[in-house]
Amino acid sequence: MTYKDFIASPARACAVVAHRGAWHGAPENSLAAIENAIALGCEIVELDIRKSADGELFLMHDDTLRRMAGIDREAESLTMAELKALTLREDDGGEGRAMTDQRIPTLRQALEVIRGRIFADLDLKDRGLFPEVAACARAMDAHASVDLKTKVHSRAEVAWVRAQKIDGVPFMGMARFTAEGLREELGILAELSPFMCEIRFDSLETISLNREAFMRAGMALWVNTLDQPGSGEWTDSAALADPDAIWGRLIDAGISVIQTDQPEALKSYIRSRHL
């Protein structure tokens, strides 16, 4: 099944996105974190993509290597050979985290792991890499299993996306919906027909009251519950304390994809709703 077919299936449960892989027990953005996400039964893994000094696409979130490798260097200033010589800190890194045997993977290595086993959201730290990442996914025969995404708030951004050579790779929009601006925002997004949209919103009621509009657009809704400022009240910490109040309300409002740093807990919660 392709990524787009999976997302479009009316029979599926809410999909779980493991943010930077399932990194509890493995370094984030590592091959081991991807394997953990697969073992947990997550449907999607989110991976951060950068480009090395010698032109190789690799996985790393931060600009620098300090948090994950303990090296005070810009990640993209090193060659891939230099990056591969480093080991990664456990979990989400930082001072006090032990070093592991995991190395910084290339995008090609990651695609080899995910192909046919899990879908992947590719978060490009430089969206100018769209064509190059799409070409890599096609070359690895993984193009139907990944997405590329960017914010789409204007027709200028629509034109930018259309100019990219991402044929065969599903496109996901990123938008913020408000009660006043929803119609206009949906109209702009409709020009690209994204199969899914990563959203923020002014009120959950804005989403629940417009479920039919989203369905007509053929666009599944993705929400992040990460412990980050952009999540507002909808955080993993709040969900762990009261999953019905966070994950449950989101699902009931029509959200069918949730990105989390607590994939095991979210998978368990979703299964419990279906018992």
PDB file of C-alpha atoms in Angstrom:
ATOM      1  CA  MET A   1       0.000   0.000   0.000  1.00  0.00           C
ATOM      2  CA  THR A   2       1.251   3.482  -0.824  1.00  0.00           C
ATOM      3  CA  TYR A   3       1.416   6.277   1.736  1.00  0.00           C
ATOM      4  CA  LYS A   4      -1.395   8.182  -0.006  1.00  0.00           C
ATOM      5  CA  ASP A   5      -3.624   5.091  -0.164  1.00  0.00           C
ATOM      6  CA  PHE A   6      -3.043   4.410   3.512  1.00  0.00           C
ATOM      7  CA  ILE A   7      -3.879   7.966   4.554  1.00  0.00           C
ATOM      8  CA  ALA A   8      -7.008   7.977   2.358  1.00  0.00           C
ATOM      9  CA  SER A   9      -8.355   4.722   3.811  1.00  0.00           C
ATOM     10  CA  PRO A  10     -11.593   5.378   5.733  1.00  0.00           C
ATOM     11  CA  ALA A  11     -11.113   2.174   7.717  1.00  0.00           C
ATOM     12  CA  ARG A  12      -7.836   3.060   9.402  1.00  0.00           C
ATOM     13  CA  ALA A  13      -7.396   4.174  12.996  1.00  0.00           C
ATOM     14  CA  CYS A  14      -5.575   7.374  13.893  1.00  0.00           C
ATOM     15  CA  ALA A  15      -1.992   7.062  12.642  1.00  0.00           C
ATOM     16  CA  VAL A  16       0.945   7.553  15.016  1.00  0.00           C
ATOM     17  CA  VAL A  17       3.981   9.550  13.888  1.00  0.00           C
ATOM     18  CA  ALA A  18       7.167   8.893  15.862  1.00  0.00           C
ATOM     19  CA  HIS A  19       8.909  12.277  16.080  1.00  0.00           C
ATOM     20  CA  ARG A  20      12.562  11.824  15.018  1.00  0.00           C
ATOM     21  CA  GLY A  21      11.929   8.104  15.388  1.00  0.00           C
ATOM     22  CA  ALA A  22      10.982   6.293  18.576  1.00  0.00           C
ATOM     23  CA  TRP A  23      13.983   7.686  20.423  1.00  0.00           C
ATOM     24  CA  HIS A  24      13.348   6.336  23.921  1.00  0.00           C
ATOM     25  CA  GLY A  25      16.145   3.782  23.955  1.00  0.00           C
ATOM     26  CA  ALA A  26      17.855   4.917  20.741  1.00  0.00           C
ATOM     27  CA  PRO A  27      19.316   8.215  19.489  1.00  0.00           C
ATOM     28  CA  GLU A  28      16.809  10.424  17.690  1.00  0.00           C
ATOM     29  CA  ASN A  29      17.071  10.355  13.888  1.00  0.00           C
ATOM     30  CA  SER A  30      19.075   7.127  14.033  1.00  0.00           C
ATOM     31  CA  LEU A  31      18.449   3.849  12.227  1.00  0.00           C
ATOM     32  CA  ALA A  32      17.795   2.272  15.622  1.00  0.00           C
ATOM     33  CA  ALA A  33      15.088   4.863  16.352  1.00  0.00           C
ATOM     34  CA  ILE A  34      13.424   4.015  13.033  1.00  0.00           C
ATOM     35  CA  GLU A  35      13.551   0.311  13.889  1.00  0.00           C
ATOM     36  CA  ASN A  36      12.016   1.091  17.290  1.00  0.00           C
ATOM     37  CA  ALA A  37       9.143   2.931  15.602  1.00  0.00           C
ATOM     38  CA  ILE A  38       8.535  -0.054  13.332  1.00  0.00           C
ATOM     39  CA  ALA A  39       8.620  -2.456  16.292  1.00  0.00           C
ATOM     40  CA  LEU A  40       6.039  -0.326  18.137  1.00  0.00           C
ATOM     41  CA  GLY A  41       3.694  -0.476  15.162  1.00  0.00           C
ATOM     42  CA  CYS A  42       3.887   3.226  14.352  1.00  0.00           C
ATOM     43  CA  GLU A  43       2.582   4.023  10.906  1.00  0.00           C
ATOM     44  CA  ILE A  44       4.872   7.000  10.192  1.00  0.00           C
ATOM     45  CA  VAL A  45       8.308   8.147  11.287  1.00  0.00           C
ATOM     46  CA  GLU A  46       9.384  11.800  11.066  1.00  0.00           C
ATOM     47  CA  LEU A  47      12.998  12.382   9.993  1.00  0.00           C
ATOM     48  CA  ASP A  48      15.027  15.593   9.700  1.00  0.00           C
ATOM     49  CA  ILE A  49      17.122  16.017   6.566  1.00  0.00           C
ATOM     50  CA  ARG A  50      20.286  18.069   6.008  1.00  0.00           C
ATOM     51  CA  LYS A  51      23.091  18.137   3.422  1.00  0.00           C
ATOM     52  CA  SER A  52      26.743  17.526   4.239  1.00  0.00           C
ATOM     53  CA  ALA A  53      29.673  19.636   3.062  1.00  0.00           C
ATOM     54  CA  ASP A  54      30.340  17.122   0.283  1.00  0.00           C
ATOM     55  CA  GLY A  55      26.721  16.911  -0.866  1.00  0.00           C
ATOM     56  CA  GLU A  56      25.347  13.853   0.953  1.00  0.00           C
ATOM     57  CA  LEU A  57      21.844  13.960   2.433  1.00  0.00           C
ATOM     58  CA  PHE A  58      21.820  12.876   6.075  1.00  0.00           C
ATOM     59  CA  LEU A  59      19.624  12.805   9.201  1.00  0.00           C
ATOM     60  CA  MET A  60      20.047  15.459  11.900  1.00  0.00           C
ATOM     61  CA  HIS A  61      17.702  17.995  13.451  1.00  0.00           C
ATOM     62  CA  ASP A  62      19.934  20.685  14.971  1.00  0.00           C
ATOM     63  CA  ASP A  63      22.182  23.109  13.141  1.00  0.00           C
ATOM     64  CA  THR A  64      25.058  21.965  15.347  1.00  0.00           C
ATOM     65  CA  LEU A  65      26.283  18.580  16.554  1.00  0.00           C
ATOM     66  CA  ARG A  66      26.548  19.666  20.190  1.00  0.00           C
ATOM     67  CA  ARG A  67      23.350  18.064  21.570  1.00  0.00           C
ATOM     68  CA  MET A  68      23.490  14.734  19.763  1.00  0.00           C
ATOM     69  CA  ALA A  69      27.241  14.171  19.279  1.00  0.00           C
ATOM     70  CA  GLY A  70      28.914  16.477  21.816  1.00  0.00           C
ATOM     71  CA  ILE A  71      30.815  18.308  19.072  1.00  0.00           C
ATOM     72  CA  ASP A  72      30.665  22.093  18.777  1.00  0.00           C
ATOM     73  CA  ARG A  73      30.524  22.148  14.966  1.00  0.00           C
ATOM     74  CA  GLU A  74      27.920  23.064  12.391  1.00  0.00           C
ATOM     75  CA  ALA A  75      26.469  19.773  11.155  1.00  0.00           C
ATOM     76  CA  GLU A  76      26.549  20.801   7.504  1.00  0.00           C
ATOM     77  CA  SER A  77      30.194  21.942   7.682  1.00  0.00           C
ATOM     78  CA  LEU A  78      31.422  18.319   7.861  1.00  0.00           C
ATOM     79  CA  THR A  79      31.772  15.787   5.090  1.00  0.00           C
ATOM     80  CA  MET A  80      29.723  12.611   5.287  1.00  0.00           C
ATOM     81  CA  ALA A  81      32.842  10.626   6.183  1.00  0.00           C
ATOM     82  CA  GLU A  82      33.477  13.010   9.090  1.00  0.00           C
ATOM     83  CA  LEU A  83      29.846  12.769  10.202  1.00  0.00           C
ATOM     84  CA  LYS A  84      29.914   8.981  10.064  1.00  0.00           C
ATOM     85  CA  ALA A  85      32.994   8.933  12.299  1.00  0.00           C
ATOM     86  CA  LEU A  86      30.905  10.388  15.145  1.00  0.00           C
ATOM     87  CA  THR A  87      28.741   8.430  17.546  1.00  0.00           C
ATOM     88  CA  LEU A  88      25.365   9.655  18.776  1.00  0.00           C
ATOM     89  CA  ARG A  89      24.159  10.258  22.309  1.00  0.00           C
ATOM     90  CA  GLU A  90      21.271   8.168  23.591  1.00  0.00           C
ATOM     91  CA  ASP A  91      17.638   9.288  23.412  1.00  0.00           C
ATOM     92  CA  ASP A  92      17.287  13.028  22.651  1.00  0.00           C
ATOM     93  CA  GLY A  93      20.894  13.764  23.595  1.00  0.00           C
ATOM     94  CA  GLY A  94      22.247  16.603  25.658  1.00  0.00           C
ATOM     95  CA  GLU A  95      24.744  16.766  28.502  1.00  0.00           C
ATOM     96  CA  GLY A  96      24.762  13.658  30.673  1.00  0.00           C
ATOM     97  CA  ARG A  97      23.479  11.334  27.962  1.00  0.00           C
ATOM     98  CA  ALA A  98      25.731   8.388  27.222  1.00  0.00           C
ATOM     99  CA  MET A  99      27.259   7.786  23.821  1.00  0.00           C
ATOM    100  CA  THR A 100      25.911   4.834  21.841  1.00  0.00           C
ATOM    101  CA  ASP A 101      27.192   2.769  18.945  1.00  0.00           C
ATOM    102  CA  GLN A 102      24.784   4.503  16.566  1.00  0.00           C
ATOM    103  CA  ARG A 103      26.157   6.697  13.768  1.00  0.00           C
ATOM    104  CA  ILE A 104      24.604   9.550  11.783  1.00  0.00           C
ATOM    105  CA  PRO A 105      22.742   7.877   8.910  1.00  0.00           C
ATOM    106  CA  THR A 106      22.447   9.027   5.323  1.00  0.00           C
ATOM    107  CA  LEU A 107      19.009   9.525   3.842  1.00  0.00           C
ATOM    108  CA  ARG A 108      19.686   6.578   1.527  1.00  0.00           C
ATOM    109  CA  GLN A 109      20.341   4.314   4.529  1.00  0.00           C
ATOM    110  CA  ALA A 110      17.130   5.493   6.183  1.00  0.00           C
ATOM    111  CA  LEU A 111      15.074   4.907   3.031  1.00  0.00           C
ATOM    112  CA  GLU A 112      16.495   1.400   2.776  1.00  0.00           C
ATOM    113  CA  VAL A 113      15.156   0.709   6.283  1.00  0.00           C
ATOM    114  CA  ILE A 114      11.705   2.292   5.885  1.00  0.00           C
ATOM    115  CA  ARG A 115      10.866   1.025   2.382  1.00  0.00           C
ATOM    116  CA  GLY A 116       7.875  -1.319   2.597  1.00  0.00           C
ATOM    117  CA  ARG A 117       7.885  -1.247   6.408  1.00  0.00           C
ATOM    118  CA  ILE A 118       6.816   2.234   7.561  1.00  0.00           C
ATOM    119  CA  PHE A 119       6.011   5.586   5.978  1.00  0.00           C
ATOM    120  CA  ALA A 120       8.228   8.630   6.494  1.00  0.00           C
ATOM    121  CA  ASP A 121       7.652  12.363   6.832  1.00  0.00           C
ATOM    122  CA  LEU A 122      10.818  14.068   5.589  1.00  0.00           C
ATOM    123  CA  ASP A 123      11.333  17.395   7.349  1.00  0.00           C
ATOM    124  CA  LEU A 124      13.876  19.318   5.302  1.00  0.00           C
ATOM    125  CA  LYS A 125      15.904  21.860   7.243  1.00  0.00           C
ATOM    126  CA  ASP A 126      16.359  23.668   3.898  1.00  0.00           C
ATOM    127  CA  ARG A 127      13.314  23.374   1.672  1.00  0.00           C
ATOM    128  CA  GLY A 128      15.541  24.159  -1.276  1.00  0.00           C
ATOM    129  CA  LEU A 129      16.448  20.479  -1.078  1.00  0.00           C
ATOM    130  CA  PHE A 130      12.970  19.448  -2.286  1.00  0.00           C
ATOM    131  CA  PRO A 131      14.074  18.334  -5.794  1.00  0.00           C
ATOM    132  CA  GLU A 132      17.208  16.574  -4.543  1.00  0.00           C
ATOM    133  CA  VAL A 133      15.403  14.672  -1.791  1.00  0.00           C
ATOM    134  CA  ALA A 134      12.603  13.711  -4.186  1.00  0.00           C
ATOM    135  CA  ALA A 135      15.183  12.420  -6.672  1.00  0.00           C
ATOM    136  CA  CYS A 136      16.847  10.366  -3.933  1.00  0.00           C
ATOM    137  CA  ALA A 137      13.500   8.852  -2.905  1.00  0.00           C
ATOM    138  CA  ARG A 138      12.721   7.942  -6.523  1.00  0.00           C
ATOM    139  CA  ALA A 139      16.171   6.415  -6.998  1.00  0.00           C
ATOM    140  CA  MET A 140      15.623   4.286  -3.893  1.00  0.00           C
ATOM    141  CA  ASP A 141      12.108   3.294  -5.037  1.00  0.00           C
ATOM    142  CA  ALA A 142      10.777   4.829  -1.825  1.00  0.00           C
ATOM    143  CA  HIS A 143       8.971   7.812  -3.365  1.00  0.00           C
ATOM    144  CA  ALA A 144       5.496   6.388  -2.668  1.00  0.00           C
ATOM    145  CA  SER A 145       6.376   5.879   1.001  1.00  0.00           C
ATOM    146  CA  VAL A 146       7.509   9.390   1.974  1.00  0.00           C
ATOM    147  CA  ASP A 147       6.201  12.941   1.976  1.00  0.00           C
ATOM    148  CA  LEU A 148       7.677  16.387   1.553  1.00  0.00           C
ATOM    149  CA  LYS A 149       6.067  19.368   3.246  1.00  0.00           C
ATOM    150  CA  THR A 150       6.188  23.139   3.572  1.00  0.00           C
ATOM    151  CA  LYS A 151       3.986  25.999   4.722  1.00  0.00           C
ATOM    152  CA  VAL A 152       1.383  27.140   2.231  1.00  0.00           C
ATOM    153  CA  HIS A 153      -0.210  30.447   3.207  1.00  0.00           C
ATOM    154  CA  SER A 154      -0.188  32.314  -0.107  1.00  0.00           C
ATOM    155  CA  ARG A 155      -0.373  31.804  -3.842  1.00  0.00           C
ATOM    156  CA  ALA A 156       3.309  32.694  -4.057  1.00  0.00           C
ATOM    157  CA  GLU A 157       4.011  29.612  -1.920  1.00  0.00           C
ATOM    158  CA  VAL A 158       1.702  27.562  -4.157  1.00  0.00           C
ATOM    159  CA  ALA A 159       3.774  28.690  -7.140  1.00  0.00           C
ATOM    160  CA  TRP A 160       7.006  27.761  -5.328  1.00  0.00           C
ATOM    161  CA  VAL A 161       5.799  24.219  -4.631  1.00  0.00           C
ATOM    162  CA  ARG A 162       4.649  23.775  -8.224  1.00  0.00           C
ATOM    163  CA  ALA A 163       8.100  24.786  -9.453  1.00  0.00           C
ATOM    164  CA  GLN A 164       9.807  21.980  -7.526  1.00  0.00           C
ATOM    165  CA  LYS A 165      10.548  18.673  -9.231  1.00  0.00           C
ATOM    166  CA  ILE A 166       8.926  16.314  -6.740  1.00  0.00           C
ATOM    167  CA  ASP A 167       6.921  14.194  -9.189  1.00  0.00           C
ATOM    168  CA  GLY A 168       5.789  10.950  -7.573  1.00  0.00           C
ATOM    169  CA  VAL A 169       6.429  12.127  -3.997  1.00  0.00           C
ATOM    170  CA  PRO A 170       3.293  12.993  -1.974  1.00  0.00           C
ATOM    171  CA  PHE A 171       3.066  16.621  -0.879  1.00  0.00           C
ATOM    172  CA  MET A 172       1.814  17.660   2.565  1.00  0.00           C
ATOM    173  CA  GLY A 173       0.790  21.240   3.250  1.00  0.00           C
ATOM    174  CA  MET A 174       1.357  23.063   6.527  1.00  0.00           C
ATOM    175  CA  ALA A 175      -1.221  25.616   7.621  1.00  0.00           C
ATOM    176  CA  ARG A 176      -2.897  27.371  10.523  1.00  0.00           C
ATOM    177  CA  PHE A 177      -6.687  27.431  10.499  1.00  0.00           C
ATOM    178  CA  THR A 178      -8.798  30.063  12.212  1.00  0.00           C
ATOM    179  CA  ALA A 179     -12.562  30.451  12.180  1.00  0.00           C
ATOM    180  CA  GLU A 180     -12.248  33.673  10.162  1.00  0.00           C
ATOM    181  CA  GLY A 181      -9.591  32.542   7.709  1.00  0.00           C
ATOM    182  CA  LEU A 182     -10.414  28.870   7.156  1.00  0.00           C
ATOM    183  CA  ARG A 183     -12.228  29.294   3.838  1.00  0.00           C
ATOM    184  CA  GLU A 184      -9.404  31.344   2.313  1.00  0.00           C
ATOM    185  CA  GLU A 185      -6.694  29.015   3.654  1.00  0.00           C
ATOM    186  CA  LEU A 186      -8.486  25.952   2.297  1.00  0.00           C
ATOM    187  CA  GLY A 187      -8.905  27.650  -1.066  1.00  0.00           C
ATOM    188  CA  ILE A 188      -5.168  28.273  -1.341  1.00  0.00           C
ATOM    189  CA  LEU A 189      -4.293  24.725  -0.259  1.00  0.00           C
ATOM    190  CA  ALA A 190      -6.809  23.260  -2.730  1.00  0.00           C
ATOM    191  CA  GLU A 191      -4.662  24.518  -5.603  1.00  0.00           C
ATOM    192  CA  LEU A 192      -2.044  21.906  -4.639  1.00  0.00           C
ATOM    193  CA  SER A 193      -4.431  19.091  -3.610  1.00  0.00           C
ATOM    194  CA  PRO A 194      -2.249  17.926  -0.693  1.00  0.00           C
ATOM    195  CA  PHE A 195      -3.111  14.463   0.571  1.00  0.00           C
ATOM    196  CA  MET A 196      -2.609  15.667   4.131  1.00  0.00           C
ATOM    197  CA  CYS A 197      -2.033  18.883   6.058  1.00  0.00           C
ATOM    198  CA  GLU A 198      -0.032  19.466   9.221  1.00  0.00           C
ATOM    199  CA  ILE A 199      -2.178  21.969  11.068  1.00  0.00           C
ATOM    200  CA  ARG A 200      -2.364  24.413  13.923  1.00  0.00           C
ATOM    201  CA  PHE A 201      -5.639  26.046  14.881  1.00  0.00           C
ATOM    202  CA  ASP A 202      -7.189  28.785  16.975  1.00  0.00           C
ATOM    203  CA  SER A 203      -9.760  26.457  18.549  1.00  0.00           C
ATOM    204  CA  LEU A 204     -10.497  22.757  18.222  1.00  0.00           C
ATOM    205  CA  GLU A 205     -14.071  23.784  17.415  1.00  0.00           C
ATOM    206  CA  THR A 206     -12.797  25.362  14.190  1.00  0.00           C
ATOM    207  CA  ILE A 207     -11.677  21.914  13.108  1.00  0.00           C
ATOM    208  CA  SER A 208     -14.621  19.869  14.376  1.00  0.00           C
ATOM    209  CA  LEU A 209     -17.222  22.201  12.834  1.00  0.00           C
ATOM    210  CA  ASN A 210     -15.549  22.021   9.422  1.00  0.00           C
ATOM    211  CA  ARG A 211     -14.940  18.276   9.135  1.00  0.00           C
ATOM    212  CA  GLU A 212     -17.018  18.075   5.960  1.00  0.00           C
ATOM    213  CA  ALA A 213     -14.944  20.794   4.289  1.00  0.00           C
ATOM    214  CA  PHE A 214     -11.735  18.914   5.006  1.00  0.00           C
ATOM    215  CA  MET A 215     -13.257  15.673   3.767  1.00  0.00           C
ATOM    216  CA  ARG A 216     -14.371  17.328   0.509  1.00  0.00           C
ATOM    217  CA  ALA A 217     -10.815  18.594   0.069  1.00  0.00           C
ATOM    218  CA  GLY A 218      -9.545  15.001   0.378  1.00  0.00           C
ATOM    219  CA  MET A 219      -7.074  16.153   2.976  1.00  0.00           C
ATOM    220  CA  ALA A 220      -6.296  14.255   6.178  1.00  0.00           C
ATOM    221  CA  LEU A 221      -5.393  16.337   9.228  1.00  0.00           C
ATOM    222  CA  TRP A 222      -2.123  15.949  11.156  1.00  0.00           C
ATOM    223  CA  VAL A 223      -1.525  17.547  14.565  1.00  0.00           C
ATOM    224  CA  ASN A 224       1.631  17.646  16.712  1.00  0.00           C
ATOM    225  CA  THR A 225       1.279  17.054  20.452  1.00  0.00           C
ATOM    226  CA  LEU A 226       4.970  17.632  21.106  1.00  0.00           C
ATOM    227  CA  ASP A 227       6.048  19.448  24.267  1.00  0.00           C
ATOM    228  CA  GLN A 228       6.827  22.578  22.280  1.00  0.00           C
ATOM    229  CA  PRO A 229       5.380  26.114  22.380  1.00  0.00           C
ATOM    230  CA  GLY A 230       3.534  25.678  19.072  1.00  0.00           C
ATOM    231  CA  SER A 231       1.429  22.867  20.526  1.00  0.00           C
ATOM    232  CA  GLY A 232      -0.427  25.134  22.945  1.00  0.00           C
ATOM    233  CA  GLU A 233      -2.412  23.032  25.403  1.00  0.00           C
ATOM    234  CA  TRP A 234      -2.194  19.951  23.167  1.00  0.00           C
ATOM    235  CA  THR A 235       1.022  18.462  24.520  1.00  0.00           C
ATOM    236  CA  ASP A 236       2.377  14.981  25.190  1.00  0.00           C
ATOM    237  CA  SER A 237       2.796  15.794  28.874  1.00  0.00           C
ATOM    238  CA  ALA A 238      -0.876  16.731  29.172  1.00  0.00           C
ATOM    239  CA  ALA A 239      -1.848  13.632  27.172  1.00  0.00           C
ATOM    240  CA  LEU A 240       0.097  11.311  29.453  1.00  0.00           C
ATOM    241  CA  ALA A 241      -1.809  12.780  32.406  1.00  0.00           C
ATOM    242  CA  ASP A 242      -5.219  12.613  30.662  1.00  0.00           C
ATOM    243  CA  PRO A 243      -5.154  10.997  27.214  1.00  0.00           C
ATOM    244  CA  ASP A 244      -8.907  11.395  26.649  1.00  0.00           C
ATOM    245  CA  ALA A 245      -8.632  15.162  27.160  1.00  0.00           C
ATOM    246  CA  ILE A 246      -5.854  15.542  24.591  1.00  0.00           C
ATOM    247  CA  TRP A 247      -5.465  12.673  22.148  1.00  0.00           C
ATOM    248  CA  GLY A 248      -9.103  11.599  22.516  1.00  0.00           C
ATOM    249  CA  ARG A 249     -10.538  15.052  21.839  1.00  0.00           C
ATOM    250  CA  LEU A 250      -8.271  15.532  18.830  1.00  0.00           C
ATOM    251  CA  ILE A 251      -9.331  12.213  17.325  1.00  0.00           C
ATOM    252  CA  ASP A 252     -12.999  12.920  18.006  1.00  0.00           C
ATOM    253  CA  ALA A 253     -12.662  16.283  16.233  1.00  0.00           C
ATOM    254  CA  GLY A 254     -11.416  14.611  13.058  1.00  0.00           C
ATOM    255  CA  ILE A 255      -7.641  14.554  13.500  1.00  0.00           C
ATOM    256  CA  SER A 256      -6.427  11.268  12.032  1.00  0.00           C
ATOM    257  CA  VAL A 257      -2.633  11.637  12.295  1.00  0.00           C
ATOM    258  CA  ILE A 258      -0.793  12.637  15.495  1.00  0.00           C
ATOM    259  CA  GLN A 259       2.950  13.261  15.841  1.00  0.00           C
ATOM    260  CA  THR A 260       4.333  12.555  19.291  1.00  0.00           C
ATOM    261  CA  ASP A 261       7.448  11.958  21.348  1.00  0.00           C
ATOM    262  CA  GLN A 262       5.438   9.316  23.232  1.00  0.00           C
ATOM    263  CA  PRO A 263       4.572   6.868  20.429  1.00  0.00           C
ATOM    264  CA  GLU A 264       4.262   3.806  22.672  1.00  0.00           C
ATOM    265  CA  ALA A 265       1.721   5.535  24.928  1.00  0.00           C
ATOM    266  CA  LEU A 266      -0.261   6.899  21.983  1.00  0.00           C
ATOM    267  CA  LYS A 267      -0.336   3.505  20.238  1.00  0.00           C
ATOM    268  CA  SER A 268      -1.592   1.928  23.473  1.00  0.00           C
ATOM    269  CA  TYR A 269      -4.282   4.585  23.839  1.00  0.00           C
ATOM    270  CA  ILE A 270      -5.523   4.178  20.258  1.00  0.00           C
ATOM    271  CA  ARG A 271      -5.709   0.400  20.674  1.00  0.00           C
ATOM    272  CA  SER A 272      -7.713   0.845  23.885  1.00  0.00           C
ATOM    273  CA  ARG A 273     -10.270   2.978  22.026  1.00  0.00           C
ATOM    274  CA  HIS A 274     -10.859   0.147  19.581  1.00  0.00           C
ATOM    275  CA  LEU A 275     -11.356  -2.619  22.139  1.00  0.00           C
TER     276      LEU A 275
END
